[in-house]
PDB file of C-alpha atoms in Angstrom:
ATOM      1  CA  UNK D 119      -0.036  -0.047   0.053  1.00 75.00           C
ATOM      2  CA  UNK D 120       1.404   3.417  -0.873  1.00 80.00           C
ATOM      3  CA  UNK D 121       2.490   5.535   2.037  1.00 91.00           C
ATOM      4  CA  UNK D 122       4.012   8.959   2.787  1.00 94.00           C
ATOM      5  CA  UNK D 123       7.626   8.879   3.693  1.00 95.00           C
ATOM      6  CA  UNK D 124       9.719  11.367   5.566  1.00 96.00           C
ATOM      7  CA  UNK D 125      13.368  12.018   6.203  1.00 96.00           C
ATOM      8  CA  UNK D 126      15.146  12.246   8.519  1.00 96.00           C
ATOM      9  CA  UNK D 127      13.231  10.501  11.289  1.00 95.00           C
ATOM     10  CA  UNK D 128      15.226  12.536  13.775  1.00 96.00           C
ATOM     11  CA  UNK D 129      17.111  15.821  13.524  1.00 97.00           C
ATOM     12  CA  UNK D 130      19.121  17.567  16.163  1.00 97.00           C
ATOM     13  CA  UNK D 131      20.258  21.174  15.388  1.00 97.00           C
ATOM     14  CA  UNK D 132      21.685  24.204  17.048  1.00 97.00           C
ATOM     15  CA  UNK D 133      19.530  27.265  17.544  1.00 97.00           C
ATOM     16  CA  UNK D 134      19.792  29.567  14.566  1.00 97.00           C
ATOM     17  CA  UNK D 135      20.650  26.836  12.149  1.00 97.00           C
ATOM     18  CA  UNK D 136      18.588  25.979   8.993  1.00 97.00           C
ATOM     19  CA  UNK D 137      16.928  22.673   8.690  1.00 98.00           C
ATOM     20  CA  UNK D 138      15.111  21.078   5.766  1.00 97.00           C
ATOM     21  CA  UNK D 139      12.602  18.398   6.439  1.00 98.00           C
ATOM     22  CA  UNK D 140      11.795  16.084   3.484  1.00 97.00           C
ATOM     23  CA  UNK D 141       8.656  14.278   2.456  1.00 97.00           C
ATOM     24  CA  UNK D 142       7.631  12.190  -0.367  1.00 96.00           C
ATOM     25  CA  UNK D 143       3.820  12.157  -0.721  1.00 95.00           C
ATOM     26  CA  UNK D 144       1.751   9.378  -2.170  1.00 94.00           C
ATOM     27  CA  UNK D 145       2.401   9.678  -5.961  1.00 90.00           C
ATOM     28  CA  UNK D 146      -1.135  10.404  -7.303  1.00 88.00           C
ATOM     29  CA  UNK D 147      -1.977  12.857  -4.554  1.00 91.00           C
ATOM     30  CA  UNK D 148      -2.362  16.536  -5.355  1.00 89.00           C
ATOM     31  CA  UNK D 149      -2.688  18.173  -1.910  1.00 91.00           C
ATOM     32  CA  UNK D 150       0.152  18.350   0.467  1.00 93.00           C
ATOM     33  CA  UNK D 151       0.364  19.484   4.140  1.00 94.00           C
ATOM     34  CA  UNK D 152       2.791  20.066   6.974  1.00 96.00           C
ATOM     35  CA  UNK D 153       1.618  19.728  10.503  1.00 96.00           C
ATOM     36  CA  UNK D 154       3.648  19.907  13.773  1.00 96.00           C
ATOM     37  CA  UNK D 155       3.057  18.401  17.217  1.00 94.00           C
ATOM     38  CA  UNK D 156       4.900  19.821  20.178  1.00 93.00           C
ATOM     39  CA  UNK D 157       5.590  17.064  22.770  1.00 89.00           C
ATOM     40  CA  UNK D 158       2.363  16.287  24.653  1.00 84.00           C
ATOM     41  CA  UNK D 159       0.222  18.727  22.699  1.00 86.00           C
ATOM     42  CA  UNK D 160      -2.206  18.556  19.839  1.00 88.00           C
ATOM     43  CA  UNK D 161      -1.348  18.329  16.164  1.00 92.00           C
ATOM     44  CA  UNK D 162      -1.283  21.853  14.649  1.00 94.00           C
ATOM     45  CA  UNK D 163      -1.711  22.734  10.959  1.00 93.00           C
ATOM     46  CA  UNK D 164       1.169  24.695   9.399  1.00 96.00           C
ATOM     47  CA  UNK D 165       0.575  24.863   5.669  1.00 95.00           C
ATOM     48  CA  UNK D 166      -1.252  23.439   2.726  1.00 92.00           C
ATOM     49  CA  UNK D 167       0.140  23.319  -0.833  1.00 92.00           C
ATOM     50  CA  UNK D 168      -1.741  22.646  -4.057  1.00 90.00           C
ATOM     51  CA  UNK D 169      -0.838  23.319  -7.675  1.00 87.00           C
ATOM     52  CA  UNK D 170       2.681  24.391  -6.834  1.00 88.00           C
ATOM     53  CA  UNK D 171       1.675  27.162  -4.426  1.00 91.00           C
ATOM     54  CA  UNK D 172       0.679  27.592  -0.856  1.00 93.00           C
ATOM     55  CA  UNK D 173      -3.152  27.499  -0.579  1.00 90.00           C
ATOM     56  CA  UNK D 174      -3.349  28.161   3.124  1.00 90.00           C
ATOM     57  CA  UNK D 175      -0.997  28.887   6.083  1.00 92.00           C
ATOM     58  CA  UNK D 176      -1.500  29.248   9.735  1.00 93.00           C
ATOM     59  CA  UNK D 177      -0.152  31.969  11.979  1.00 92.00           C
ATOM     60  CA  UNK D 178       2.566  29.614  13.107  1.00 93.00           C
ATOM     61  CA  UNK D 179       3.913  29.585   9.597  1.00 95.00           C
ATOM     62  CA  UNK D 180       5.882  32.838   9.662  1.00 92.00           C
ATOM     63  CA  UNK D 181       8.610  34.170   7.414  1.00 93.00           C
ATOM     64  CA  UNK D 182      11.278  31.623   8.832  1.00 95.00           C
ATOM     65  CA  UNK D 183       9.223  28.807   7.209  1.00 96.00           C
ATOM     66  CA  UNK D 184       9.032  28.034   3.585  1.00 96.00           C
ATOM     67  CA  UNK D 185       7.817  24.991   1.538  1.00 96.00           C
ATOM     68  CA  UNK D 186       8.945  23.675  -1.789  1.00 94.00           C
ATOM     69  CA  UNK D 187       8.087  20.929  -4.328  1.00 91.00           C
ATOM     70  CA  UNK D 188      11.482  20.856  -5.996  1.00 85.00           C
ATOM     71  CA  UNK D 189      10.634  18.028  -8.217  1.00 86.00           C
ATOM     72  CA  UNK D 190       7.784  15.649  -9.030  1.00 78.00           C
ATOM     73  CA  UNK D 191       8.028  13.686  -5.827  1.00 86.00           C
ATOM     74  CA  UNK D 192       9.555  15.580  -2.935  1.00 93.00           C
ATOM     75  CA  UNK D 193       7.880  18.135  -0.716  1.00 95.00           C
ATOM     76  CA  UNK D 194      10.113  20.038   1.659  1.00 97.00           C
ATOM     77  CA  UNK D 195       9.723  22.270   4.689  1.00 97.00           C
ATOM     78  CA  UNK D 196      12.555  24.680   5.441  1.00 97.00           C
ATOM     79  CA  UNK D 197      13.038  26.355   8.708  1.00 97.00           C
ATOM     80  CA  UNK D 198      15.585  29.184   8.131  1.00 95.00           C
ATOM     81  CA  UNK D 199      16.771  30.045  11.687  1.00 94.00           C
ATOM     82  CA  UNK D 200      15.579  27.521  14.166  1.00 96.00           C
ATOM     83  CA  UNK D 201      14.356  28.531  17.621  1.00 96.00           C
ATOM     84  CA  UNK D 202      14.065  26.407  20.750  1.00 96.00           C
ATOM     85  CA  UNK D 203      10.332  26.415  20.434  1.00 95.00           C
ATOM     86  CA  UNK D 204      10.492  24.850  16.934  1.00 97.00           C
ATOM     87  CA  UNK D 205      11.337  21.660  18.762  1.00 97.00           C
ATOM     88  CA  UNK D 206       8.440  19.298  17.807  1.00 96.00           C
ATOM     89  CA  UNK D 207       7.358  16.395  15.580  1.00 96.00           C
ATOM     90  CA  UNK D 208       6.776  17.467  12.074  1.00 97.00           C
ATOM     91  CA  UNK D 209       4.231  15.544  10.003  1.00 96.00           C
ATOM     92  CA  UNK D 210       3.811  15.602   6.232  1.00 96.00           C
ATOM     93  CA  UNK D 211       0.501  14.632   4.811  1.00 94.00           C
ATOM     94  CA  UNK D 212      -1.008  14.250   1.427  1.00 93.00           C
ATOM     95  CA  UNK D 213      -4.439  13.686   0.027  1.00 90.00           C
ATOM     96  CA  UNK D 214      -6.083  13.154  -3.304  1.00 88.00           C
ATOM     97  CA  UNK D 215      -8.816  15.648  -2.973  1.00 80.00           C
ATOM     98  CA  UNK D 216      -7.979  18.206  -0.327  1.00 74.00           C
ATOM     99  CA  UNK D 217      -9.734  18.312   2.960  1.00 69.00           C
ATOM    100  CA  UNK D 218     -12.810  16.446   1.757  1.00 72.00           C
ATOM    101  CA  UNK D 219     -10.626  13.279   1.513  1.00 81.00           C
ATOM    102  CA  UNK D 220      -8.545  11.323   3.738  1.00 87.00           C
ATOM    103  CA  UNK D 221      -5.172  12.884   4.512  1.00 90.00           C
ATOM    104  CA  UNK D 222      -2.416  10.319   4.812  1.00 91.00           C
ATOM    105  CA  UNK D 223       0.282  11.126   7.307  1.00 93.00           C
ATOM    106  CA  UNK D 224       4.010  10.249   7.189  1.00 94.00           C
ATOM    107  CA  UNK D 225       5.776   8.836  10.293  1.00 93.00           C
ATOM    108  CA  UNK D 226       7.089  12.287  11.210  1.00 95.00           C
ATOM    109  CA  UNK D 227      10.451  13.981  11.773  1.00 97.00           C
ATOM    110  CA  UNK D 228      11.344  14.643  15.337  1.00 96.00           C
ATOM    111  CA  UNK D 229      13.232  17.954  15.485  1.00 97.00           C
ATOM    112  CA  UNK D 230      15.200  18.997  18.570  1.00 97.00           C
ATOM    113  CA  UNK D 231      16.535  22.491  18.658  1.00 97.00           C
ATOM    114  CA  UNK D 232      19.308  22.969  21.212  1.00 97.00           C
TER     115      UNK D 232
ATOM    116  CA  UNK P 142     -12.832  27.990  15.578  1.00 47.00           C
ATOM    117  CA  UNK P 143     -13.789  24.627  14.179  1.00 50.00           C
ATOM    118  CA  UNK P 144     -11.554  22.811  16.551  1.00 68.00           C
ATOM    119  CA  UNK P 145     -12.610  19.456  17.673  1.00 71.00           C
ATOM    120  CA  UNK P 146     -12.466  18.668  21.386  1.00 80.00           C
ATOM    121  CA  UNK P 147     -12.352  15.021  22.585  1.00 82.00           C
ATOM    122  CA  UNK P 148     -13.979  13.647  25.698  1.00 84.00           C
ATOM    123  CA  UNK P 149     -12.693  12.110  27.881  1.00 90.00           C
ATOM    124  CA  UNK P 150      -9.035  13.143  27.920  1.00 90.00           C
ATOM    125  CA  UNK P 151      -8.106   9.806  29.242  1.00 93.00           C
ATOM    126  CA  UNK P 152      -9.781   6.492  29.377  1.00 94.00           C
ATOM    127  CA  UNK P 153      -8.701   3.146  30.994  1.00 95.00           C
ATOM    128  CA  UNK P 154     -10.769   0.028  30.423  1.00 95.00           C
ATOM    129  CA  UNK P 155     -10.305  -3.630  30.656  1.00 96.00           C
ATOM    130  CA  UNK P 156      -9.337  -5.652  27.692  1.00 96.00           C
ATOM    131  CA  UNK P 157     -12.468  -6.956  25.902  1.00 96.00           C
ATOM    132  CA  UNK P 158     -14.604  -3.994  26.890  1.00 97.00           C
ATOM    133  CA  UNK P 159     -15.971  -1.426  24.568  1.00 97.00           C
ATOM    134  CA  UNK P 160     -14.372   2.212  24.462  1.00 96.00           C
ATOM    135  CA  UNK P 161     -16.304   5.201  23.539  1.00 96.00           C
ATOM    136  CA  UNK P 162     -14.734   8.487  22.739  1.00 96.00           C
ATOM    137  CA  UNK P 163     -16.500  11.726  21.858  1.00 95.00           C
ATOM    138  CA  UNK P 164     -15.595  14.643  19.807  1.00 94.00           C
ATOM    139  CA  UNK P 165     -17.418  18.080  19.694  1.00 94.00           C
ATOM    140  CA  UNK P 166     -16.763  20.854  17.257  1.00 92.00           C
ATOM    141  CA  UNK P 167     -17.879  24.418  16.775  1.00 91.00           C
ATOM    142  CA  UNK P 168     -18.727  25.141  13.192  1.00 88.00           C
ATOM    143  CA  UNK P 169     -20.217  23.416  10.256  1.00 89.00           C
ATOM    144  CA  UNK P 170     -17.960  20.907   8.566  1.00 90.00           C
ATOM    145  CA  UNK P 171     -17.457  19.033   5.324  1.00 89.00           C
ATOM    146  CA  UNK P 172     -16.199  15.878   7.065  1.00 91.00           C
ATOM    147  CA  UNK P 173     -14.875  14.548  10.322  1.00 93.00           C
ATOM    148  CA  UNK P 174     -11.910  12.140  10.577  1.00 93.00           C
ATOM    149  CA  UNK P 175     -10.616   9.977  13.402  1.00 95.00           C
ATOM    150  CA  UNK P 176      -6.870   9.137  13.668  1.00 95.00           C
ATOM    151  CA  UNK P 177      -4.887   6.945  16.048  1.00 96.00           C
ATOM    152  CA  UNK P 178      -1.373   7.749  17.228  1.00 93.00           C
ATOM    153  CA  UNK P 179       0.751   5.372  19.176  1.00 89.00           C
ATOM    154  CA  UNK P 180       3.112   6.970  21.580  1.00 81.00           C
ATOM    155  CA  UNK P 181       5.743   9.021  19.723  1.00 73.00           C
ATOM    156  CA  UNK P 182       4.610   7.652  16.375  1.00 80.00           C
ATOM    157  CA  UNK P 183       2.842   8.831  13.362  1.00 85.00           C
ATOM    158  CA  UNK P 184      -0.882   9.390  12.785  1.00 91.00           C
ATOM    159  CA  UNK P 185      -2.924   6.442  11.353  1.00 92.00           C
ATOM    160  CA  UNK P 186      -6.215   7.298   9.708  1.00 93.00           C
ATOM    161  CA  UNK P 187      -9.102   5.245  10.949  1.00 95.00           C
ATOM    162  CA  UNK P 188     -12.389   6.595   9.471  1.00 95.00           C
ATOM    163  CA  UNK P 189     -13.655   9.609   7.548  1.00 93.00           C
ATOM    164  CA  UNK P 190     -17.321  10.404   7.984  1.00 95.00           C
ATOM    165  CA  UNK P 191     -18.952  13.048   5.809  1.00 93.00           C
ATOM    166  CA  UNK P 192     -21.452  15.728   6.938  1.00 93.00           C
ATOM    167  CA  UNK P 193     -24.368  13.990   5.212  1.00 94.00           C
ATOM    168  CA  UNK P 194     -23.575  10.600   6.976  1.00 96.00           C
ATOM    169  CA  UNK P 195     -24.763   9.635  10.249  1.00 97.00           C
ATOM    170  CA  UNK P 196     -22.842   6.397  10.985  1.00 97.00           C
ATOM    171  CA  UNK P 197     -19.921   4.382   9.570  1.00 97.00           C
ATOM    172  CA  UNK P 198     -18.316   1.140  10.458  1.00 96.00           C
ATOM    173  CA  UNK P 199     -14.892  -0.365   9.805  1.00 95.00           C
ATOM    174  CA  UNK P 200     -14.070  -3.587  11.558  1.00 96.00           C
ATOM    175  CA  UNK P 201     -14.405  -3.054  15.334  1.00 97.00           C
ATOM    176  CA  UNK P 202     -14.737   0.634  14.825  1.00 97.00           C
ATOM    177  CA  UNK P 203     -18.016   2.523  14.649  1.00 98.00           C
ATOM    178  CA  UNK P 204     -18.286   6.256  14.143  1.00 98.00           C
ATOM    179  CA  UNK P 205     -21.401   8.311  14.495  1.00 98.00           C
ATOM    180  CA  UNK P 206     -21.967  11.909  13.524  1.00 97.00           C
ATOM    181  CA  UNK P 207     -24.698  14.244  14.780  1.00 97.00           C
ATOM    182  CA  UNK P 208     -24.295  17.536  12.888  1.00 95.00           C
ATOM    183  CA  UNK P 209     -27.169  19.127  14.918  1.00 95.00           C
ATOM    184  CA  UNK P 210     -25.219  18.635  18.038  1.00 95.00           C
ATOM    185  CA  UNK P 211     -21.861  19.152  16.297  1.00 95.00           C
ATOM    186  CA  UNK P 212     -20.537  15.935  17.694  1.00 95.00           C
ATOM    187  CA  UNK P 213     -19.196  12.608  16.863  1.00 96.00           C
ATOM    188  CA  UNK P 214     -18.279   9.498  18.761  1.00 97.00           C
ATOM    189  CA  UNK P 215     -15.888   6.703  18.115  1.00 97.00           C
ATOM    190  CA  UNK P 216     -16.654   3.252  19.579  1.00 98.00           C
ATOM    191  CA  UNK P 217     -14.062   0.575  19.577  1.00 97.00           C
ATOM    192  CA  UNK P 218     -15.640  -2.905  20.427  1.00 97.00           C
ATOM    193  CA  UNK P 219     -14.024  -5.740  22.089  1.00 97.00           C
ATOM    194  CA  UNK P 220     -10.875  -3.769  22.925  1.00 96.00           C
ATOM    195  CA  UNK P 221      -7.362  -5.197  22.695  1.00 96.00           C
ATOM    196  CA  UNK P 222      -4.084  -4.236  24.211  1.00 95.00           C
ATOM    197  CA  UNK P 223      -2.952  -3.023  20.778  1.00 94.00           C
ATOM    198  CA  UNK P 224      -5.739  -0.347  20.813  1.00 96.00           C
ATOM    199  CA  UNK P 225      -3.799   1.510  23.489  1.00 96.00           C
ATOM    200  CA  UNK P 226      -3.035   4.767  21.782  1.00 96.00           C
ATOM    201  CA  UNK P 227      -4.177   8.362  21.566  1.00 94.00           C
ATOM    202  CA  UNK P 228      -7.183   8.996  19.429  1.00 96.00           C
ATOM    203  CA  UNK P 229      -7.877  12.334  17.658  1.00 94.00           C
ATOM    204  CA  UNK P 230     -10.830  13.703  15.779  1.00 94.00           C
ATOM    205  CA  UNK P 231     -10.048  16.075  13.004  1.00 93.00           C
ATOM    206  CA  UNK P 232     -12.516  18.374  11.068  1.00 91.00           C
ATOM    207  CA  UNK P 233     -12.395  19.905   7.666  1.00 87.00           C
ATOM    208  CA  UNK P 234     -14.643  22.861   7.118  1.00 82.00           C
ATOM    209  CA  UNK P 235     -14.440  22.944   3.304  1.00 76.00           C
ATOM    210  CA  UNK P 236     -13.558  20.657   0.559  1.00 68.00           C
ATOM    211  CA  UNK P 237     -10.066  22.069   0.071  1.00 65.00           C
ATOM    212  CA  UNK P 238      -9.505  22.873   3.697  1.00 72.00           C
ATOM    213  CA  UNK P 239      -6.851  21.708   6.137  1.00 82.00           C
ATOM    214  CA  UNK P 240      -7.969  19.528   8.919  1.00 87.00           C
ATOM    215  CA  UNK P 241      -8.058  20.806  12.442  1.00 89.00           C
ATOM    216  CA  UNK P 242      -7.192  18.322  15.265  1.00 91.00           C
ATOM    217  CA  UNK P 243      -8.532  18.152  18.739  1.00 90.00           C
ATOM    218  CA  UNK P 244      -6.404  17.459  21.806  1.00 88.00           C
ATOM    219  CA  UNK P 245      -7.122  13.755  21.676  1.00 91.00           C
ATOM    220  CA  UNK P 246      -8.205  10.968  24.076  1.00 93.00           C
ATOM    221  CA  UNK P 247      -5.493   8.785  25.626  1.00 94.00           C
ATOM    222  CA  UNK P 248      -6.889   5.253  25.695  1.00 96.00           C
ATOM    223  CA  UNK P 249      -5.273   2.569  27.808  1.00 96.00           C
ATOM    224  CA  UNK P 250      -6.381  -0.993  27.687  1.00 96.00           C
ATOM    225  CA  UNK P 251      -5.658  -2.918  30.831  1.00 93.00           C
ATOM    226  CA  UNK P 252      -4.749  -6.625  30.524  1.00 88.00           C
TER     227      UNK P 252
END
């Protein structure tokens, strides 16, 4: 069964460094998402991406965040200058038909900012 | 906010018993989805129920949706130790919308 994959599974970085989290969505899906979950808290929406552009972003998704689909398979989240509070699990998701359809989540990248 | 809120926050039951979790939300929705998350792991999709549906089944799972009360319930019958996890409801307001997660119910199945 097709699944969303994410790399790396864990990332440790120093405050102020840039990180790039990578995702490979399910191949025939058209809608892509990033969510994050701070330890012990709920899953929070960051950004949605459709037709090669951001369709919606939350207030969390400020100027230090960016997303890109550099080729036909990868979907990346870049955090330019990490802060301690960016430490969280970051989930990528994809769906065939937007919010009306099931969103399939990857296993997540656990980011720790020191 | 269309945020879903699960109830109870935590639930412990004996293996073999049924577990019921509830979710309430605030605005009209296109659909509601339930996800499971094992500790420190990813989110596994369980069921999607659309706003024009009232009940759906999948194996030991039964989901109901009452749009007049803006609430949904997830029933797990004949619980097993492997059902121990956190369960989240997530709502989508529009067809193209992101989904908004509730805080989850932590379910613990006692042997």
